[in-house]
XYZ file of C-alpha atoms in Angstrom:
378
model
C -90.456 29.451 -78.212
C -93.146 28.316 -81.055
C -95.744 29.079 -78.378
C -94.632 32.541 -78.036
C -94.105 33.126 -81.463
C -97.831 32.102 -82.476
C -99.281 34.121 -79.926
C -97.354 37.418 -81.328
C -98.670 36.389 -84.871
C -102.297 35.880 -83.956
C -102.030 39.311 -81.732
C -100.604 40.920 -84.616
C -103.388 39.856 -86.837
C -106.223 40.689 -84.517
C -104.410 44.174 -84.220
C -104.390 44.922 -87.760
C -108.139 43.736 -88.061
C -109.296 46.010 -85.000
C -107.566 48.925 -86.800
C -109.187 48.015 -89.943
C -112.551 47.894 -88.524
C -111.712 51.674 -86.632
C -111.219 52.928 -90.049
C -114.575 52.116 -91.042
C -115.864 53.395 -87.943
C -114.304 56.962 -88.370
C -115.173 56.839 -91.572
C -118.816 56.519 -91.132
C -118.475 59.312 -88.883
C -116.941 61.595 -91.429
C -119.760 60.920 -94.044
C -122.200 63.543 -94.401
C -125.801 63.655 -95.814
C -125.732 67.536 -95.641
C -125.313 68.331 -99.466
C -127.755 70.297 -101.714
C -130.924 69.259 -103.124
C -129.745 70.428 -106.795
C -129.512 67.669 -109.518
C -126.654 67.795 -112.165
C -126.588 70.223 -114.873
C -125.397 67.316 -117.143
C -127.467 64.401 -118.876
C -127.350 60.906 -117.265
C -127.505 57.637 -118.571
C -128.608 54.533 -116.448
C -127.251 51.366 -117.651
C -129.026 48.160 -116.852
C -127.050 44.827 -118.137
C -129.307 41.823 -117.727
C -129.358 38.052 -118.446
C -132.107 35.790 -117.750
C -134.119 38.280 -115.690
C -137.843 37.563 -116.868
C -139.105 37.397 -113.269
C -137.695 40.759 -112.564
C -136.951 42.965 -115.533
C -140.809 44.608 -115.694
C -140.708 45.486 -111.826
C -137.159 46.917 -112.466
C -138.695 48.710 -115.605
C -141.217 50.169 -114.006
C -139.401 51.482 -111.026
C -137.082 53.512 -113.154
C -139.531 54.745 -115.368
C -141.297 55.935 -112.364
C -138.344 58.289 -111.006
C -139.340 61.733 -109.760
C -136.461 63.255 -112.112
C -136.897 65.325 -115.028
C -137.324 62.920 -118.133
C -135.706 65.308 -120.522
C -132.453 64.968 -118.286
C -132.089 61.394 -118.373
C -132.116 58.056 -120.350
C -132.731 54.294 -119.502
C -130.786 51.792 -121.338
C -131.502 48.045 -121.132
C -128.167 45.966 -122.428
C -129.230 42.430 -123.101
C -126.204 40.157 -122.382
C -127.035 36.936 -124.476
C -130.587 36.054 -122.466
C -131.859 32.828 -123.181
C -135.249 33.346 -121.487
C -138.104 35.942 -122.000
C -136.337 38.826 -120.762
C -135.689 40.628 -123.947
C -139.171 40.018 -125.202
C -141.072 41.085 -122.422
C -138.926 44.458 -122.728
C -139.481 44.881 -126.655
C -143.449 44.262 -126.170
C -143.859 47.113 -123.495
C -144.862 50.429 -124.812
C -141.730 52.068 -124.373
C -141.257 55.762 -122.962
C -139.091 58.102 -125.448
C -136.103 57.749 -122.820
C -135.916 54.354 -122.837
C -133.490 52.162 -125.201
C -133.136 48.624 -125.719
C -129.779 47.170 -127.031
C -128.497 43.386 -127.309
C -124.439 43.019 -127.325
C -122.809 41.097 -129.963
C -121.921 37.973 -129.362
C -118.388 38.096 -130.403
C -117.974 41.683 -128.271
C -115.605 41.112 -125.514
C -117.188 37.387 -124.933
C -115.541 36.748 -121.963
C -116.290 39.879 -120.166
C -119.990 39.102 -119.579
C -121.472 42.072 -117.638
C -118.533 44.067 -118.028
C -119.238 43.916 -121.835
C -122.653 44.653 -121.154
C -122.005 47.626 -119.427
C -119.270 48.907 -121.923
C -121.691 48.349 -124.909
C -124.187 50.538 -123.192
C -121.728 53.278 -122.164
C -120.825 53.304 -126.283
C -124.555 53.693 -127.220
C -125.321 56.527 -124.157
C -124.982 60.159 -124.504
C -124.612 60.913 -121.061
C -121.859 62.600 -119.122
C -122.605 60.768 -116.017
C -123.309 56.893 -116.230
C -125.386 55.270 -113.691
C -125.428 51.288 -113.259
C -127.879 49.390 -111.466
C -129.151 45.502 -112.180
C -132.130 44.042 -113.616
C -133.492 42.518 -110.417
C -133.535 45.656 -108.356
C -136.309 47.982 -107.092
C -136.049 51.665 -107.077
C -137.557 54.159 -104.779
C -139.216 56.877 -106.666
C -136.587 59.366 -105.589
C -133.570 57.284 -105.602
C -132.204 58.987 -108.922
C -132.313 62.354 -107.570
C -130.946 61.451 -103.903
C -128.203 59.549 -105.560
C -127.079 62.164 -107.963
C -127.372 65.080 -105.395
C -123.757 63.770 -104.275
C -122.443 63.967 -107.752
C -121.080 67.646 -107.438
C -118.200 69.016 -110.292
C -115.234 67.519 -107.945
C -116.707 64.149 -107.914
C -115.881 61.303 -110.269
C -117.826 58.638 -108.450
C -120.636 57.936 -105.986
C -121.452 54.803 -104.320
C -124.822 54.315 -103.257
C -126.429 51.984 -100.778
C -127.864 48.638 -101.564
C -130.277 46.206 -99.401
C -131.501 42.670 -99.652
C -135.036 42.261 -99.404
C -135.844 39.384 -96.764
C -138.557 37.325 -95.869
C -138.886 35.387 -92.531
C -136.556 33.028 -92.656
C -133.354 32.659 -90.866
C -131.235 32.639 -94.133
C -132.503 35.387 -95.943
C -132.195 37.675 -92.739
C -128.405 36.385 -92.173
C -127.904 37.541 -95.833
C -129.724 40.737 -95.375
C -127.384 41.537 -92.231
C -124.134 39.945 -93.996
C -124.793 42.080 -96.978
C -125.517 45.103 -94.925
C -122.198 44.729 -93.387
C -120.860 44.991 -96.514
C -122.440 48.066 -97.624
C -121.563 49.808 -94.179
C -117.872 48.526 -94.772
C -117.714 50.141 -98.222
C -119.338 53.246 -96.984
C -117.030 53.705 -94.036
C -113.665 52.884 -96.203
C -115.055 55.728 -98.775
C -115.455 58.130 -95.675
C -112.019 57.099 -94.389
C -110.699 58.208 -98.075
C -109.864 54.438 -98.530
C -112.472 53.209 -101.289
C -112.033 49.855 -101.828
C -115.419 47.830 -102.177
C -118.593 49.111 -103.804
C -121.953 47.250 -105.899
C -122.695 48.080 -109.520
C -126.391 47.988 -108.582
C -126.016 51.433 -107.316
C -123.028 53.695 -108.769
C -122.853 56.676 -110.470
C -119.647 58.004 -112.290
C -118.487 60.433 -114.876
C -117.909 59.492 -118.413
C -115.167 61.547 -118.520
C -113.947 59.884 -115.454
C -114.522 56.778 -116.809
C -112.222 57.675 -119.997
C -109.553 58.967 -118.273
C -108.635 55.647 -116.452
C -109.091 53.644 -119.800
C -112.560 52.479 -118.706
C -112.468 48.932 -118.566
C -109.643 48.366 -120.724
C -107.561 46.513 -118.257
C -110.507 44.579 -116.817
C -111.833 42.758 -120.161
C -110.448 39.583 -119.358
C -112.410 39.454 -115.499
C -116.155 38.890 -115.410
C -116.670 41.097 -112.507
C -114.777 44.270 -111.294
C -116.726 46.688 -113.307
C -117.660 48.577 -109.915
C -114.843 48.225 -107.436
C -112.187 47.981 -109.522
C -113.053 51.031 -111.353
C -113.811 53.140 -108.295
C -110.157 52.112 -106.919
C -108.972 53.242 -110.428
C -110.563 56.659 -110.496
C -109.530 57.193 -106.825
C -105.880 56.633 -107.597
C -105.509 57.960 -111.299
C -107.454 60.872 -111.190
C -108.150 64.013 -108.860
C -111.720 63.191 -108.988
C -113.503 62.591 -105.252
C -115.326 59.458 -104.533
C -118.542 59.927 -102.327
C -120.971 57.287 -100.681
C -124.640 58.350 -100.983
C -125.546 58.466 -97.378
C -129.192 58.599 -97.505
C -132.079 56.250 -96.981
C -133.908 57.483 -100.219
C -130.882 56.604 -102.201
C -131.206 52.847 -101.554
C -131.743 50.116 -104.095
C -133.409 46.909 -102.983
C -132.820 43.599 -104.406
C -134.172 39.815 -103.187
C -131.603 37.740 -101.005
C -130.394 34.681 -102.667
C -132.767 32.046 -102.728
C -130.191 28.749 -101.855
C -126.880 28.517 -100.164
C -125.933 27.499 -103.916
C -126.610 31.075 -105.142
C -125.023 32.471 -102.045
C -121.998 30.908 -102.260
C -121.535 31.310 -106.188
C -122.232 35.093 -105.612
C -119.789 35.384 -102.859
C -117.034 33.666 -104.960
C -117.515 35.712 -107.801
C -117.100 38.648 -105.653
C -114.138 37.431 -103.858
C -112.354 36.407 -107.401
C -111.732 40.000 -108.151
C -109.754 40.702 -104.916
C -106.297 39.587 -106.424
C -106.357 41.996 -109.234
C -106.515 44.906 -107.095
C -104.038 47.365 -108.450
C -102.947 48.795 -105.058
C -100.163 46.046 -103.626
C -100.436 47.639 -100.107
C -104.165 47.142 -100.386
C -103.720 43.465 -101.260
C -101.535 43.078 -98.401
C -104.046 44.043 -96.156
C -106.600 41.942 -97.407
C -104.380 39.023 -96.998
C -103.775 39.931 -93.461
C -107.257 40.026 -92.900
C -107.878 36.739 -94.361
C -105.092 35.399 -92.262
C -107.027 36.839 -88.923
C -109.870 34.668 -89.987
C -107.833 31.767 -90.685
C -106.187 31.903 -87.254
C -109.797 31.858 -85.705
C -109.858 28.443 -87.204
C -106.643 27.538 -86.700
C -106.288 28.423 -82.627
C -108.880 26.047 -81.392
C -107.072 23.220 -83.295
C -103.825 24.121 -81.655
C -105.652 23.811 -78.239
C -106.165 20.508 -78.836
C -102.841 19.785 -80.362
C -100.373 21.880 -78.398
C -101.590 24.012 -75.618
C -105.049 25.056 -74.131
C -103.633 28.368 -73.804
C -104.810 28.569 -77.651
C -108.178 28.278 -76.479
C -108.127 31.519 -74.369
C -106.466 33.401 -77.065
C -109.448 32.126 -79.656
C -112.073 33.152 -77.260
C -110.257 36.711 -76.631
C -109.796 37.023 -80.592
C -113.652 36.242 -81.109
C -114.862 38.440 -78.414
C -113.018 41.402 -79.744
C -113.790 40.589 -83.159
C -117.690 40.349 -82.091
C -117.535 43.552 -80.073
C -115.771 45.625 -82.831
C -117.991 44.407 -85.614
C -120.946 44.809 -83.606
C -119.962 48.568 -82.949
C -119.683 49.199 -86.395
C -122.728 47.545 -87.815
C -124.597 49.287 -84.931
C -123.381 52.559 -86.440
C -124.078 51.901 -89.690
C -127.458 50.705 -89.549
C -128.224 54.006 -87.603
C -127.248 55.706 -90.588
C -128.603 53.641 -93.510
C -130.901 50.424 -92.417
C -133.578 49.644 -89.989
C -132.117 48.409 -86.374
C -133.807 45.180 -86.623
C -131.609 43.966 -89.144
C -129.456 43.263 -86.351
C -131.290 40.553 -84.491
C -129.400 37.373 -86.358
C -126.103 39.083 -85.258
C -124.583 36.267 -83.318
C -125.400 33.363 -85.418
C -124.467 35.289 -88.410
C -121.099 35.861 -86.736
C -120.736 32.173 -85.868
C -121.029 31.139 -89.647
C -119.253 34.145 -91.134
C -115.746 32.604 -90.337
C -116.141 29.346 -92.419
C -117.843 31.435 -95.168
C -114.970 33.896 -95.654
C -112.636 31.241 -95.854
C -114.198 29.015 -98.298
C -115.565 31.799 -100.419
C -112.116 33.839 -100.480
C -109.978 30.622 -100.801
C -112.301 29.410 -103.879
C -112.518 32.559 -105.161
C -108.705 32.430 -106.177
C -109.663 29.931 -108.412
C -112.231 32.091 -110.342
C -114.559 29.129 -111.497
C -118.310 29.776 -110.690
C -122.151 30.097 -112.127
C -123.761 33.507 -112.722
C -126.739 33.835 -114.622
C -126.699 30.073 -115.511
C -123.605 30.528 -117.261
C -120.343 29.055 -116.010
C -117.649 31.500 -115.762
C -113.862 31.255 -115.472
C -112.202 34.442 -114.083
């Protein structure tokens, strides 16, 4: 009796996960890059929060000031979030262009919100009707801004853009590149299926009017993250604006993969920490079911030793279905956005994905992690 109940639970979790992946696959098919080349009439403010980015910030500055976008139609706002290295000094010593501005967030300004407070402070200093955010460790193609904003029409309130990890020859780096591409592809497919859940603040654009309409970050300032996904979800649920994904390789923003496993762990833990604060209860239930599916892949082999060898068969069946379905989604997504060579470490990445998802997801609930040399509580 107990075995049958467990078999049924594992089957339900598997079916739910396959349905989830199917929505992503179908959503990818619905995305289009058939949009006009016309850039928005509105003025644009690019906001770059930074903390301790002395190794990267000049490259980011160069890529942003080299955009093939009319200089009179956008401004670049760097916002220093309590850096204790030479990041701010490097920027201030530059011979800056007229549309570049540098600010530092006052120490008593929403102290616990960290990156989000820097973005909000930048928005308060901005004059753009369209806000674009990116990170200070990113490199942008010359036509990046133009190709991101061509998806921003008058009915659109939020555009999520693609982000790619730059990898070296190491296996760890290439695995990160694939895993991160999977997150981007997942976000793109969910937007295509009109269920926007995840995006990345390194490459997003939204209307200031939409931002104000949902109260900005007012309900999130106690959280250290959520300046991307929670905002996108709120604009989707609380306004009539559309959410779009910028399906264009020329709109990709690139950033370095994490140098160490420790950095990777803290980054993913930080990302996982905001999941409990998604406003949609039904969405939370779906995410819990996905987490339980991953947990079942760990539990089934254990039950194979403790209860019945049949659970080894259910594990093999579940894992092979997962493997096949995820490969189909990744293959479709990479064909739309990335180099197909990115799929080479697929098998080893799949094997390590289960423990990584379980550990980062579980530890993310506690909300304590390190980001930019700063210990943060959720």
